[in-house]
Amino acid sequence: MGQVTIYIDDDTEKKMAAAAKSMNVSKSKWITKLIKDEVANEWPQAVVELAGAWDAFPSLEEIRAETGTDNQREPL
């Protein structure tokens, strides 16, 4: 297992400690989770669960049907 030393200001350390405490994990585990989330190569589960969430979203054909026709361009 690797070991890393970081230097952070007091205010940031207090916020980190409070966040780790609220999740009932050590500061090391809290930081590890942040790093894993940041370097993940897949969508977060919350985003995956959104698939199909918009039942009433219009199809591409419906969107294009309302665009009308293009105006003729002026010659240069």
PDB file of N, CA and C in Angstrom:
ATOM      1  N   MET A   1       0.851  -1.171   0.000  1.00  0.00           N
ATOM      2  CA  MET A   1       0.000   0.000   0.000  1.00  0.00           C
ATOM      3  C   MET A   1       0.894   1.230   0.000  1.00  0.00           C
ATOM      4  N   GLY A   2       0.543   2.193  -0.853  1.00  0.00           N
ATOM      5  CA  GLY A   2       1.328   3.422  -0.947  1.00  0.00           C
ATOM      6  C   GLY A   2       1.022   4.367   0.196  1.00  0.00           C
ATOM      7  N   GLN A   3       1.931   5.280   0.397  1.00  0.00           N
ATOM      8  CA  GLN A   3       1.752   6.282   1.442  1.00  0.00           C
ATOM      9  C   GLN A   3       2.115   7.635   0.855  1.00  0.00           C
ATOM     10  N   VAL A   4       1.269   8.642   1.127  1.00  0.00           N
ATOM     11  CA  VAL A   4       1.461   9.981   0.586  1.00  0.00           C
ATOM     12  C   VAL A   4       1.363  10.984   1.723  1.00  0.00           C
ATOM     13  N   THR A   5       2.225  11.990   1.687  1.00  0.00           N
ATOM     14  CA  THR A   5       2.153  13.073   2.656  1.00  0.00           C
ATOM     15  C   THR A   5       1.672  14.317   1.929  1.00  0.00           C
ATOM     16  N   ILE A   6       0.662  14.976   2.499  1.00  0.00           N
ATOM     17  CA  ILE A   6       0.173  16.215   1.905  1.00  0.00           C
ATOM     18  C   ILE A   6       0.227  17.322   2.949  1.00  0.00           C
ATOM     19  N   TYR A   7       0.291  18.544   2.479  1.00  0.00           N
ATOM     20  CA  TYR A   7       0.294  19.700   3.367  1.00  0.00           C
ATOM     21  C   TYR A   7      -0.903  20.563   2.994  1.00  0.00           C
ATOM     22  N   ILE A   8      -1.772  20.816   3.970  1.00  0.00           N
ATOM     23  CA  ILE A   8      -2.953  21.645   3.733  1.00  0.00           C
ATOM     24  C   ILE A   8      -3.083  22.667   4.859  1.00  0.00           C
ATOM     25  N   ASP A   9      -3.780  23.747   4.555  1.00  0.00           N
ATOM     26  CA  ASP A   9      -3.946  24.786   5.566  1.00  0.00           C
ATOM     27  C   ASP A   9      -4.903  24.308   6.665  1.00  0.00           C
ATOM     28  N   ASP A  10      -4.887  24.990   7.803  1.00  0.00           N
ATOM     29  CA  ASP A  10      -5.673  24.579   8.965  1.00  0.00           C
ATOM     30  C   ASP A  10      -7.172  24.547   8.695  1.00  0.00           C
ATOM     31  N   ASP A  11      -7.679  25.548   7.976  1.00  0.00           N
ATOM     32  CA  ASP A  11      -9.108  25.611   7.695  1.00  0.00           C
ATOM     33  C   ASP A  11      -9.555  24.414   6.849  1.00  0.00           C
ATOM     34  N   THR A  12      -8.769  24.087   5.831  1.00  0.00           N
ATOM     35  CA  THR A  12      -9.092  22.944   4.979  1.00  0.00           C
ATOM     36  C   THR A  12      -9.029  21.639   5.774  1.00  0.00           C
ATOM     37  N   GLU A  13      -8.049  21.531   6.649  1.00  0.00           N
ATOM     38  CA  GLU A  13      -7.920  20.317   7.467  1.00  0.00           C
ATOM     39  C   GLU A  13      -9.120  20.159   8.381  1.00  0.00           C
ATOM     40  N   LYS A  14      -9.601  21.250   8.954  1.00  0.00           N
ATOM     41  CA  LYS A  14     -10.774  21.182   9.831  1.00  0.00           C
ATOM     42  C   LYS A  14     -12.011  20.734   9.057  1.00  0.00           C
ATOM     43  N   LYS A  15     -12.174  21.281   7.852  1.00  0.00           N
ATOM     44  CA  LYS A  15     -13.310  20.884   7.015  1.00  0.00           C
ATOM     45  C   LYS A  15     -13.216  19.420   6.615  1.00  0.00           C
ATOM     46  N   MET A  16     -12.006  18.969   6.281  1.00  0.00           N
ATOM     47  CA  MET A  16     -11.794  17.574   5.915  1.00  0.00           C
ATOM     48  C   MET A  16     -12.105  16.655   7.094  1.00  0.00           C
ATOM     49  N   ALA A  17     -11.615  17.020   8.266  1.00  0.00           N
ATOM     50  CA  ALA A  17     -11.854  16.204   9.460  1.00  0.00           C
ATOM     51  C   ALA A  17     -13.343  16.121   9.770  1.00  0.00           C
ATOM     52  N   ALA A  18     -14.049  17.226   9.624  1.00  0.00           N
ATOM     53  CA  ALA A  18     -15.491  17.234   9.882  1.00  0.00           C
ATOM     54  C   ALA A  18     -16.230  16.367   8.873  1.00  0.00           C
ATOM     55  N   ALA A  19     -15.828  16.449   7.610  1.00  0.00           N
ATOM     56  CA  ALA A  19     -16.475  15.643   6.572  1.00  0.00           C
ATOM     57  C   ALA A  19     -16.220  14.158   6.804  1.00  0.00           C
ATOM     58  N   ALA A  20     -14.992  13.804   7.152  1.00  0.00           N
ATOM     59  CA  ALA A  20     -14.664  12.398   7.416  1.00  0.00           C
ATOM     60  C   ALA A  20     -15.432  11.886   8.629  1.00  0.00           C
ATOM     61  N   LYS A  21     -15.513  12.718   9.660  1.00  0.00           N
ATOM     62  CA  LYS A  21     -16.232  12.328  10.875  1.00  0.00           C
ATOM     63  C   LYS A  21     -17.718  12.116  10.573  1.00  0.00           C
ATOM     64  N   SER A  22     -18.301  12.987   9.740  1.00  0.00           N
ATOM     65  CA  SER A  22     -19.726  12.854   9.424  1.00  0.00           C
ATOM     66  C   SER A  22     -20.012  11.583   8.627  1.00  0.00           C
ATOM     67  N   MET A  23     -18.999  11.069   7.920  1.00  0.00           N
ATOM     68  CA  MET A  23     -19.159   9.822   7.161  1.00  0.00           C
ATOM     69  C   MET A  23     -18.676   8.607   7.955  1.00  0.00           C
ATOM     70  N   ASN A  24     -18.228   8.838   9.196  1.00  0.00           N
ATOM     71  CA  ASN A  24     -17.714   7.759  10.051  1.00  0.00           C
ATOM     72  C   ASN A  24     -16.559   6.996   9.412  1.00  0.00           C
ATOM     73  N   VAL A  25     -15.648   7.747   8.773  1.00  0.00           N
ATOM     74  CA  VAL A  25     -14.459   7.122   8.198  1.00  0.00           C
ATOM     75  C   VAL A  25     -13.241   7.927   8.623  1.00  0.00           C
ATOM     76  N   SER A  26     -12.083   7.314   8.484  1.00  0.00           N
ATOM     77  CA  SER A  26     -10.842   8.028   8.798  1.00  0.00           C
ATOM     78  C   SER A  26     -10.574   9.074   7.713  1.00  0.00           C
ATOM     79  N   LYS A  27      -9.709  10.022   8.027  1.00  0.00           N
ATOM     80  CA  LYS A  27      -9.339  11.028   7.033  1.00  0.00           C
ATOM     81  C   LYS A  27      -8.680  10.362   5.829  1.00  0.00           C
ATOM     82  N   SER A  28      -7.890   9.331   6.085  1.00  0.00           N
ATOM     83  CA  SER A  28      -7.224   8.618   5.002  1.00  0.00           C
ATOM     84  C   SER A  28      -8.242   7.967   4.063  1.00  0.00           C
ATOM     85  N   LYS A  29      -9.246   7.306   4.626  1.00  0.00           N
ATOM     86  CA  LYS A  29     -10.268   6.668   3.793  1.00  0.00           C
ATOM     87  C   LYS A  29     -11.100   7.714   3.057  1.00  0.00           C
ATOM     88  N   TRP A  30     -11.352   8.839   3.695  1.00  0.00           N
ATOM     89  CA  TRP A  30     -12.129   9.908   3.065  1.00  0.00           C
ATOM     90  C   TRP A  30     -11.386  10.443   1.845  1.00  0.00           C
ATOM     91  N   ILE A  31     -10.083  10.708   2.012  1.00  0.00           N
ATOM     92  CA  ILE A  31      -9.269  11.201   0.897  1.00  0.00           C
ATOM     93  C   ILE A  31      -9.174  10.150  -0.209  1.00  0.00           C
ATOM     94  N   THR A  32      -9.007   8.886   0.171  1.00  0.00           N
ATOM     95  CA  THR A  32      -8.924   7.806  -0.806  1.00  0.00           C
ATOM     96  C   THR A  32     -10.182   7.754  -1.660  1.00  0.00           C
ATOM     97  N   LYS A  33     -11.353   7.919  -1.025  1.00  0.00           N
ATOM     98  CA  LYS A  33     -12.609   7.905  -1.777  1.00  0.00           C
ATOM     99  C   LYS A  33     -12.651   9.060  -2.771  1.00  0.00           C
ATOM    100  N   LEU A  34     -12.218  10.251  -2.353  1.00  0.00           N
ATOM    101  CA  LEU A  34     -12.187  11.398  -3.260  1.00  0.00           C
ATOM    102  C   LEU A  34     -11.299  11.117  -4.479  1.00  0.00           C
ATOM    103  N   ILE A  35     -10.147  10.548  -4.232  1.00  0.00           N
ATOM    104  CA  ILE A  35      -9.217  10.251  -5.322  1.00  0.00           C
ATOM    105  C   ILE A  35      -9.809   9.198  -6.254  1.00  0.00           C
ATOM    106  N   LYS A  36     -10.380   8.136  -5.695  1.00  0.00           N
ATOM    107  CA  LYS A  36     -10.992   7.096  -6.530  1.00  0.00           C
ATOM    108  C   LYS A  36     -12.116   7.670  -7.378  1.00  0.00           C
ATOM    109  N   ASP A  37     -12.941   8.520  -6.794  1.00  0.00           N
ATOM    110  CA  ASP A  37     -14.035   9.138  -7.545  1.00  0.00           C
ATOM    111  C   ASP A  37     -13.494  10.010  -8.674  1.00  0.00           C
ATOM    112  N   GLU A  38     -12.404  10.710  -8.409  1.00  0.00           N
ATOM    113  CA  GLU A  38     -11.844  11.634  -9.392  1.00  0.00           C
ATOM    114  C   GLU A  38     -11.196  10.913 -10.569  1.00  0.00           C
ATOM    115  N   VAL A  39     -10.601   9.764 -10.341  1.00  0.00           N
ATOM    116  CA  VAL A  39      -9.896   9.055 -11.411  1.00  0.00           C
ATOM    117  C   VAL A  39     -10.711   7.916 -12.013  1.00  0.00           C
ATOM    118  N   ALA A  40     -11.954   7.777 -11.604  1.00  0.00           N
ATOM    119  CA  ALA A  40     -12.815   6.716 -12.138  1.00  0.00           C
ATOM    120  C   ALA A  40     -13.025   6.928 -13.636  1.00  0.00           C
ATOM    121  N   ASN A  41     -13.064   5.833 -14.368  1.00  0.00           N
ATOM    122  CA  ASN A  41     -13.259   5.894 -15.816  1.00  0.00           C
ATOM    123  C   ASN A  41     -14.687   5.558 -16.230  1.00  0.00           C
ATOM    124  N   GLU A  42     -15.618   5.704 -15.340  1.00  0.00           N
ATOM    125  CA  GLU A  42     -17.010   5.417 -15.659  1.00  0.00           C
ATOM    126  C   GLU A  42     -17.897   6.466 -15.010  1.00  0.00           C
ATOM    127  N   TRP A  43     -19.133   6.507 -15.458  1.00  0.00           N
ATOM    128  CA  TRP A  43     -20.081   7.469 -14.902  1.00  0.00           C
ATOM    129  C   TRP A  43     -20.426   7.094 -13.472  1.00  0.00           C
ATOM    130  N   PRO A  44     -20.625   8.067 -12.600  1.00  0.00           N
ATOM    131  CA  PRO A  44     -21.085   7.766 -11.239  1.00  0.00           C
ATOM    132  C   PRO A  44     -22.451   7.076 -11.286  1.00  0.00           C
ATOM    133  N   GLN A  45     -22.741   6.246 -10.314  1.00  0.00           N
ATOM    134  CA  GLN A  45     -23.992   5.490 -10.283  1.00  0.00           C
ATOM    135  C   GLN A  45     -25.213   6.400 -10.342  1.00  0.00           C
ATOM    136  N   ALA A  46     -25.142   7.560  -9.711  1.00  0.00           N
ATOM    137  CA  ALA A  46     -26.272   8.498  -9.734  1.00  0.00           C
ATOM    138  C   ALA A  46     -26.586   8.942 -11.159  1.00  0.00           C
ATOM    139  N   VAL A  47     -25.567   9.093 -12.001  1.00  0.00           N
ATOM    140  CA  VAL A  47     -25.778   9.489 -13.387  1.00  0.00           C
ATOM    141  C   VAL A  47     -26.334   8.310 -14.188  1.00  0.00           C
ATOM    142  N   VAL A  48     -25.796   7.117 -13.960  1.00  0.00           N
ATOM    143  CA  VAL A  48     -26.279   5.922 -14.654  1.00  0.00           C
ATOM    144  C   VAL A  48     -27.769   5.716 -14.392  1.00  0.00           C
ATOM    145  N   GLU A  49     -28.199   5.972 -13.174  1.00  0.00           N
ATOM    146  CA  GLU A  49     -29.605   5.777 -12.816  1.00  0.00           C
ATOM    147  C   GLU A  49     -30.538   6.782 -13.481  1.00  0.00           C
ATOM    148  N   LEU A  50     -30.000   7.855 -14.036  1.00  0.00           N
ATOM    149  CA  LEU A  50     -30.822   8.844 -14.727  1.00  0.00           C
ATOM    150  C   LEU A  50     -31.238   8.395 -16.127  1.00  0.00           C
ATOM    151  N   ALA A  51     -30.600   7.355 -16.655  1.00  0.00           N
ATOM    152  CA  ALA A  51     -30.932   6.889 -18.003  1.00  0.00           C
ATOM    153  C   ALA A  51     -32.415   6.573 -18.102  1.00  0.00           C
ATOM    154  N   GLY A  52     -33.084   7.194 -19.074  1.00  0.00           N
ATOM    155  CA  GLY A  52     -34.510   6.976 -19.279  1.00  0.00           C
ATOM    156  C   GLY A  52     -35.404   7.747 -18.335  1.00  0.00           C
ATOM    157  N   ALA A  53     -34.835   8.650 -17.561  1.00  0.00           N
ATOM    158  CA  ALA A  53     -35.624   9.376 -16.558  1.00  0.00           C
ATOM    159  C   ALA A  53     -36.570  10.396 -17.187  1.00  0.00           C
ATOM    160  N   TRP A  54     -36.291  10.834 -18.409  1.00  0.00           N
ATOM    161  CA  TRP A  54     -37.131  11.832 -19.069  1.00  0.00           C
ATOM    162  C   TRP A  54     -38.011  11.151 -20.107  1.00  0.00           C
ATOM    163  N   ASP A  55     -39.145  10.620 -19.670  1.00  0.00           N
ATOM    164  CA  ASP A  55     -40.050   9.925 -20.580  1.00  0.00           C
ATOM    165  C   ASP A  55     -40.640  10.861 -21.621  1.00  0.00           C
ATOM    166  N   ALA A  56     -40.894  12.104 -21.260  1.00  0.00           N
ATOM    167  CA  ALA A  56     -41.563  13.031 -22.159  1.00  0.00           C
ATOM    168  C   ALA A  56     -40.583  13.812 -23.037  1.00  0.00           C
ATOM    169  N   PHE A  57     -39.327  13.451 -23.049  1.00  0.00           N
ATOM    170  CA  PHE A  57     -38.340  14.179 -23.843  1.00  0.00           C
ATOM    171  C   PHE A  57     -38.635  13.945 -25.321  1.00  0.00           C
ATOM    172  N   PRO A  58     -38.699  15.012 -26.137  1.00  0.00           N
ATOM    173  CA  PRO A  58     -39.074  14.838 -27.547  1.00  0.00           C
ATOM    174  C   PRO A  58     -38.005  14.108 -28.347  1.00  0.00           C
ATOM    175  N   SER A  59     -38.449  13.426 -29.399  1.00  0.00           N
ATOM    176  CA  SER A  59     -37.498  12.747 -30.279  1.00  0.00           C
ATOM    177  C   SER A  59     -36.800  13.776 -31.154  1.00  0.00           C
ATOM    178  N   LEU A  60     -35.745  13.355 -31.824  1.00  0.00           N
ATOM    179  CA  LEU A  60     -35.013  14.247 -32.711  1.00  0.00           C
ATOM    180  C   LEU A  60     -35.914  14.759 -33.838  1.00  0.00           C
ATOM    181  N   GLU A  61     -36.768  13.896 -34.341  1.00  0.00           N
ATOM    182  CA  GLU A  61     -37.689  14.297 -35.405  1.00  0.00           C
ATOM    183  C   GLU A  61     -38.661  15.369 -34.910  1.00  0.00           C
ATOM    184  N   GLU A  62     -39.143  15.229 -33.675  1.00  0.00           N
ATOM    185  CA  GLU A  62     -40.055  16.227 -33.116  1.00  0.00           C
ATOM    186  C   GLU A  62     -39.356  17.573 -32.928  1.00  0.00           C
ATOM    187  N   ILE A  63     -38.130  17.540 -32.510  1.00  0.00           N
ATOM    188  CA  ILE A  63     -37.366  18.780 -32.317  1.00  0.00           C
ATOM    189  C   ILE A  63     -37.148  19.473 -33.660  1.00  0.00           C
ATOM    190  N   ARG A  64     -36.751  18.692 -34.667  1.00  0.00           N
ATOM    191  CA  ARG A  64     -36.458  19.275 -35.980  1.00  0.00           C
ATOM    192  C   ARG A  64     -37.718  19.752 -36.699  1.00  0.00           C
ATOM    193  N   ALA A  65     -38.867  19.175 -36.395  1.00  0.00           N
ATOM    194  CA  ALA A  65     -40.113  19.566 -37.059  1.00  0.00           C
ATOM    195  C   ALA A  65     -40.497  21.008 -36.734  1.00  0.00           C
ATOM    196  N   GLU A  66     -40.050  21.527 -35.618  1.00  0.00           N
ATOM    197  CA  GLU A  66     -40.415  22.873 -35.191  1.00  0.00           C
ATOM    198  C   GLU A  66     -39.395  23.931 -35.575  1.00  0.00           C
ATOM    199  N   THR A  67     -38.342  23.559 -36.298  1.00  0.00           N
ATOM    200  CA  THR A  67     -37.298  24.531 -36.610  1.00  0.00           C
ATOM    201  C   THR A  67     -37.629  25.402 -37.806  1.00  0.00           C
ATOM    202  N   GLY A  68     -38.589  25.004 -38.652  1.00  0.00           N
ATOM    203  CA  GLY A  68     -38.947  25.806 -39.812  1.00  0.00           C
ATOM    204  C   GLY A  68     -37.935  25.650 -40.926  1.00  0.00           C
ATOM    205  N   THR A  69     -37.957  26.598 -41.868  1.00  0.00           N
ATOM    206  CA  THR A  69     -37.033  26.520 -42.989  1.00  0.00           C
ATOM    207  C   THR A  69     -35.978  27.606 -42.848  1.00  0.00           C
ATOM    208  N   ASP A  70     -34.840  27.369 -43.466  1.00  0.00           N
ATOM    209  CA  ASP A  70     -33.754  28.350 -43.448  1.00  0.00           C
ATOM    210  C   ASP A  70     -34.078  29.496 -44.390  1.00  0.00           C
ATOM    211  N   ASN A  71     -33.623  30.670 -44.072  1.00  0.00           N
ATOM    212  CA  ASN A  71     -33.741  31.821 -44.952  1.00  0.00           C
ATOM    213  C   ASN A  71     -32.654  31.758 -46.007  1.00  0.00           C
ATOM    214  N   GLN A  72     -32.949  32.350 -47.175  1.00  0.00           N
ATOM    215  CA  GLN A  72     -31.959  32.384 -48.227  1.00  0.00           C
ATOM    216  C   GLN A  72     -30.820  33.321 -47.809  1.00  0.00           C
ATOM    217  N   ARG A  73     -29.610  32.902 -48.024  1.00  0.00           N
ATOM    218  CA  ARG A  73     -28.454  33.745 -47.679  1.00  0.00           C
ATOM    219  C   ARG A  73     -28.282  34.868 -48.693  1.00  0.00           C
ATOM    220  N   GLU A  74     -27.750  35.974 -48.208  1.00  0.00           N
ATOM    221  CA  GLU A  74     -27.447  37.079 -49.111  1.00  0.00           C
ATOM    222  C   GLU A  74     -26.155  36.771 -49.856  1.00  0.00           C
ATOM    223  N   PRO A  75     -26.068  37.165 -51.093  1.00  0.00           N
ATOM    224  CA  PRO A  75     -24.807  36.914 -51.812  1.00  0.00           C
ATOM    225  C   PRO A  75     -23.681  37.777 -51.233  1.00  0.00           C
ATOM    226  N   LEU A  76     -22.475  37.266 -51.344  1.00  0.00           N
ATOM    227  CA  LEU A  76     -21.319  38.014 -50.840  1.00  0.00           C
ATOM    228  C   LEU A  76     -20.855  39.060 -51.807  1.00  0.00           C
TER     229      LEU A  76
END
